[in-house]
Amino acid sequence: MQTALSVVYVCLVAAVGLSGSPDKQYDSNRNSQHIIDAVNTTLVHVKNIWKVLTMSLNIRLSPPPIMGLTQITHDLGLLAVELQSPVTELLSQITVDVSGLEAKVRSRALRTGCLVDARPTGNTCNDLFPDTVFLLILAKVQHYLEELLLHKDKLSVC
């Protein structure tokens, strides 16, 4: 009887061990998908603001190159700092989205062993033309996130 119980116990432990924790590749893909979903959500929010403004801004921006998790974390941190400068109701959701996205990318970078600097601080905004700054920051966020979607493979390298 004890032998039969021992066999059942070993089979249960083996079954739990095989199905209990996902391998690193699956976990990595799942984390990348969470980041990509957050990027897509933020882009929807940005495009909704453009609709509210009932205008289209034809600004040609060159977002920084997407190099890997370390650079993405830094760039999103800079965007988060810029978003805090023009305090407007329209940008509040985008500010939350970008800060959350930066936190997700930072967490992923640290889990994968990438070296990540502290989040940038300071005021990078020129307060002389708040409406122009508002539109420029919104365009920067949109262009950077669209570029990030094009280079989502960089979410797996430092």
mmCIF file of C-alpha atoms in Angstrom:
data_model
loop_
_atom_site.group_PDB
_atom_site.id
_atom_site.type_symbol
_atom_site.label_atom_id
_atom_site.label_comp_id
_atom_site.label_asym_id
_atom_site.label_seq_id
_atom_site.Cartn_x
_atom_site.Cartn_y
_atom_site.Cartn_z
ATOM 1 C CA MET A 1 0.000 0.000 0.000
ATOM 2 C CA GLN A 2 2.832 2.433 0.857
ATOM 3 C CA THR A 3 4.528 1.677 -2.441
ATOM 4 C CA ALA A 4 1.362 2.523 -4.354
ATOM 5 C CA LEU A 5 0.972 5.796 -2.426
ATOM 6 C CA SER A 6 4.626 6.602 -3.042
ATOM 7 C CA VAL A 7 4.179 6.056 -6.790
ATOM 8 C CA VAL A 8 1.068 8.268 -6.834
ATOM 9 C CA TYR A 9 2.919 10.955 -4.845
ATOM 10 C CA VAL A 10 5.903 10.892 -7.225
ATOM 11 C CA CYS A 11 3.576 11.102 -10.249
ATOM 12 C CA LEU A 12 1.727 14.089 -8.754
ATOM 13 C CA VAL A 13 4.958 15.887 -7.913
ATOM 14 C CA ALA A 14 6.301 15.244 -11.400
ATOM 15 C CA ALA A 15 3.073 16.486 -13.011
ATOM 16 C CA VAL A 16 3.107 19.680 -10.960
ATOM 17 C CA GLY A 17 6.788 20.179 -11.723
ATOM 18 C CA LEU A 18 6.177 19.850 -15.455
ATOM 19 C CA SER A 19 3.223 22.218 -15.559
ATOM 20 C CA GLY A 20 3.966 24.545 -12.635
ATOM 21 C CA SER A 21 6.311 27.233 -13.921
ATOM 22 C CA PRO A 22 6.690 28.496 -17.471
ATOM 23 C CA ASP A 23 10.107 28.466 -19.045
ATOM 24 C CA LYS A 24 12.064 31.698 -19.462
ATOM 25 C CA GLN A 25 11.251 32.087 -23.164
ATOM 26 C CA TYR A 26 7.508 31.942 -22.526
ATOM 27 C CA ASP A 27 7.851 34.399 -19.633
ATOM 28 C CA SER A 28 9.949 36.706 -21.810
ATOM 29 C CA ASN A 29 7.406 36.644 -24.638
ATOM 30 C CA ARG A 30 4.554 37.271 -22.217
ATOM 31 C CA ASN A 31 6.350 40.273 -20.697
ATOM 32 C CA SER A 32 7.091 41.663 -24.159
ATOM 33 C CA GLN A 33 3.434 41.299 -25.068
ATOM 34 C CA HIS A 34 2.395 43.231 -21.936
ATOM 35 C CA ILE A 35 4.714 46.058 -22.980
ATOM 36 C CA ILE A 36 3.449 46.004 -26.576
ATOM 37 C CA ASP A 37 -0.155 46.063 -25.317
ATOM 38 C CA ALA A 38 0.670 49.087 -23.134
ATOM 39 C CA VAL A 39 2.274 50.836 -26.127
ATOM 40 C CA ASN A 40 -0.817 50.194 -28.258
ATOM 41 C CA THR A 41 -3.120 51.456 -25.499
ATOM 42 C CA THR A 42 -1.092 54.638 -25.115
ATOM 43 C CA LEU A 43 -1.158 55.221 -28.871
ATOM 44 C CA VAL A 44 -4.954 54.933 -28.821
ATOM 45 C CA HIS A 45 -5.051 57.543 -26.057
ATOM 46 C CA VAL A 46 -2.745 59.857 -28.029
ATOM 47 C CA LYS A 47 -4.837 59.508 -31.181
ATOM 48 C CA ASN A 48 -7.994 60.224 -29.187
ATOM 49 C CA ILE A 49 -6.457 63.487 -27.986
ATOM 50 C CA TRP A 50 -5.680 64.457 -31.578
ATOM 51 C CA LYS A 51 -9.365 63.814 -32.375
ATOM 52 C CA VAL A 52 -10.465 66.027 -29.480
ATOM 53 C CA LEU A 53 -8.158 68.753 -30.725
ATOM 54 C CA THR A 54 -9.688 68.254 -34.195
ATOM 55 C CA MET A 55 -6.404 68.940 -35.807
ATOM 56 C CA SER A 56 -3.524 67.122 -37.313
ATOM 57 C CA LEU A 57 -0.033 68.277 -36.574
ATOM 58 C CA ASN A 58 2.427 67.823 -39.377
ATOM 59 C CA ILE A 59 5.617 67.760 -37.337
ATOM 60 C CA ARG A 60 8.485 65.680 -38.621
ATOM 61 C CA LEU A 61 10.332 64.286 -35.640
ATOM 62 C CA SER A 62 13.182 61.845 -35.585
ATOM 63 C CA PRO A 63 12.757 59.715 -32.494
ATOM 64 C CA PRO A 64 15.972 58.415 -30.946
ATOM 65 C CA PRO A 65 17.077 55.019 -32.243
ATOM 66 C CA ILE A 66 15.602 52.022 -30.460
ATOM 67 C CA MET A 67 18.698 50.174 -29.252
ATOM 68 C CA GLY A 68 17.484 47.936 -26.438
ATOM 69 C CA LEU A 69 15.884 47.885 -22.996
ATOM 70 C CA THR A 70 18.420 50.247 -21.414
ATOM 71 C CA GLN A 71 17.899 52.933 -24.052
ATOM 72 C CA ILE A 72 14.122 52.436 -24.168
ATOM 73 C CA THR A 73 13.942 52.882 -20.389
ATOM 74 C CA HIS A 74 15.967 56.091 -20.631
ATOM 75 C CA ASP A 75 13.903 57.485 -23.523
ATOM 76 C CA LEU A 76 10.585 56.727 -21.829
ATOM 77 C CA GLY A 77 11.915 58.332 -18.649
ATOM 78 C CA LEU A 78 12.723 61.509 -20.589
ATOM 79 C CA LEU A 79 9.256 61.521 -22.145
ATOM 80 C CA ALA A 80 7.687 61.034 -18.701
ATOM 81 C CA VAL A 81 9.631 64.049 -17.393
ATOM 82 C CA GLU A 82 8.514 66.153 -20.357
ATOM 83 C CA LEU A 83 4.905 65.110 -19.856
ATOM 84 C CA GLN A 84 4.956 66.389 -16.285
ATOM 85 C CA SER A 85 5.815 69.914 -17.387
ATOM 86 C CA PRO A 86 2.672 71.068 -19.211
ATOM 87 C CA VAL A 87 0.024 70.258 -16.651
ATOM 88 C CA THR A 88 -3.114 69.800 -18.714
ATOM 89 C CA GLU A 89 -6.099 67.565 -18.270
ATOM 90 C CA LEU A 90 -5.699 66.148 -21.776
ATOM 91 C CA LEU A 91 -2.183 64.878 -21.103
ATOM 92 C CA SER A 92 -2.901 63.365 -17.681
ATOM 93 C CA GLN A 93 -3.787 59.911 -19.082
ATOM 94 C CA ILE A 94 -0.774 59.954 -21.430
ATOM 95 C CA THR A 95 1.451 60.876 -18.470
ATOM 96 C CA VAL A 96 0.138 57.889 -16.510
ATOM 97 C CA ASP A 97 0.492 55.612 -19.544
ATOM 98 C CA VAL A 98 4.099 56.594 -20.301
ATOM 99 C CA SER A 99 5.134 56.377 -16.637
ATOM 100 C CA GLY A 100 3.580 52.912 -16.374
ATOM 101 C CA LEU A 101 5.203 51.821 -19.614
ATOM 102 C CA GLU A 102 8.580 53.088 -18.416
ATOM 103 C CA ALA A 103 8.138 51.120 -15.185
ATOM 104 C CA LYS A 104 7.307 47.931 -17.124
ATOM 105 C CA VAL A 105 10.318 48.293 -19.403
ATOM 106 C CA ARG A 106 12.585 49.152 -16.438
ATOM 107 C CA SER A 107 11.361 46.068 -14.578
ATOM 108 C CA ARG A 108 11.955 43.871 -17.617
ATOM 109 C CA ALA A 109 15.429 45.337 -18.095
ATOM 110 C CA LEU A 110 16.372 44.690 -14.472
ATOM 111 C CA ARG A 111 15.002 41.124 -14.594
ATOM 112 C CA THR A 112 17.106 40.378 -17.661
ATOM 113 C CA GLY A 113 20.238 41.798 -16.043
ATOM 114 C CA CYS A 114 20.522 45.027 -18.035
ATOM 115 C CA LEU A 115 22.198 48.012 -16.434
ATOM 116 C CA VAL A 116 19.635 50.780 -16.048
ATOM 117 C CA ASP A 117 20.319 54.316 -14.853
ATOM 118 C CA ALA A 118 18.059 56.152 -12.455
ATOM 119 C CA ARG A 119 15.047 57.800 -14.006
ATOM 120 C CA PRO A 120 15.869 61.216 -15.491
ATOM 121 C CA THR A 121 14.705 64.233 -13.522
ATOM 122 C CA GLY A 122 14.331 67.914 -14.177
ATOM 123 C CA ASN A 123 12.302 70.204 -16.332
ATOM 124 C CA THR A 124 12.984 69.944 -20.054
ATOM 125 C CA CYS A 125 10.069 72.100 -21.099
ATOM 126 C CA ASN A 126 10.119 75.678 -22.324
ATOM 127 C CA ASP A 127 7.183 77.419 -20.612
ATOM 128 C CA LEU A 128 7.131 80.367 -23.026
ATOM 129 C CA PHE A 129 4.796 78.640 -25.489
ATOM 130 C CA PRO A 130 2.705 76.120 -23.500
ATOM 131 C CA ASP A 131 0.306 75.264 -26.346
ATOM 132 C CA THR A 132 3.154 74.556 -28.728
ATOM 133 C CA VAL A 133 5.000 72.533 -26.084
ATOM 134 C CA PHE A 134 1.835 70.534 -25.418
ATOM 135 C CA LEU A 135 1.473 69.639 -29.094
ATOM 136 C CA LEU A 136 5.175 68.923 -29.526
ATOM 137 C CA ILE A 137 5.285 66.548 -26.546
ATOM 138 C CA LEU A 138 2.185 64.746 -27.756
ATOM 139 C CA ALA A 139 3.788 64.314 -31.198
ATOM 140 C CA LYS A 140 7.052 63.101 -29.594
ATOM 141 C CA VAL A 141 5.221 60.440 -27.601
ATOM 142 C CA GLN A 142 3.306 59.267 -30.646
ATOM 143 C CA HIS A 143 6.359 59.071 -32.898
ATOM 144 C CA TYR A 144 8.481 57.303 -30.279
ATOM 145 C CA LEU A 145 5.831 54.683 -29.524
ATOM 146 C CA GLU A 146 5.213 54.027 -33.206
ATOM 147 C CA GLU A 147 8.960 53.573 -33.657
ATOM 148 C CA LEU A 148 9.038 51.234 -30.642
ATOM 149 C CA LEU A 149 6.348 49.062 -32.228
ATOM 150 C CA LEU A 150 8.424 48.839 -35.397
ATOM 151 C CA HIS A 151 11.420 47.662 -33.352
ATOM 152 C CA LYS A 152 9.689 45.535 -30.721
ATOM 153 C CA ASP A 153 12.393 42.902 -31.154
ATOM 154 C CA LYS A 154 14.660 45.259 -29.152
ATOM 155 C CA LEU A 155 12.575 44.474 -26.053
ATOM 156 C CA SER A 156 14.634 41.310 -25.671
ATOM 157 C CA VAL A 157 18.136 42.869 -25.722
ATOM 158 C CA CYS A 158 19.903 45.197 -23.318
#
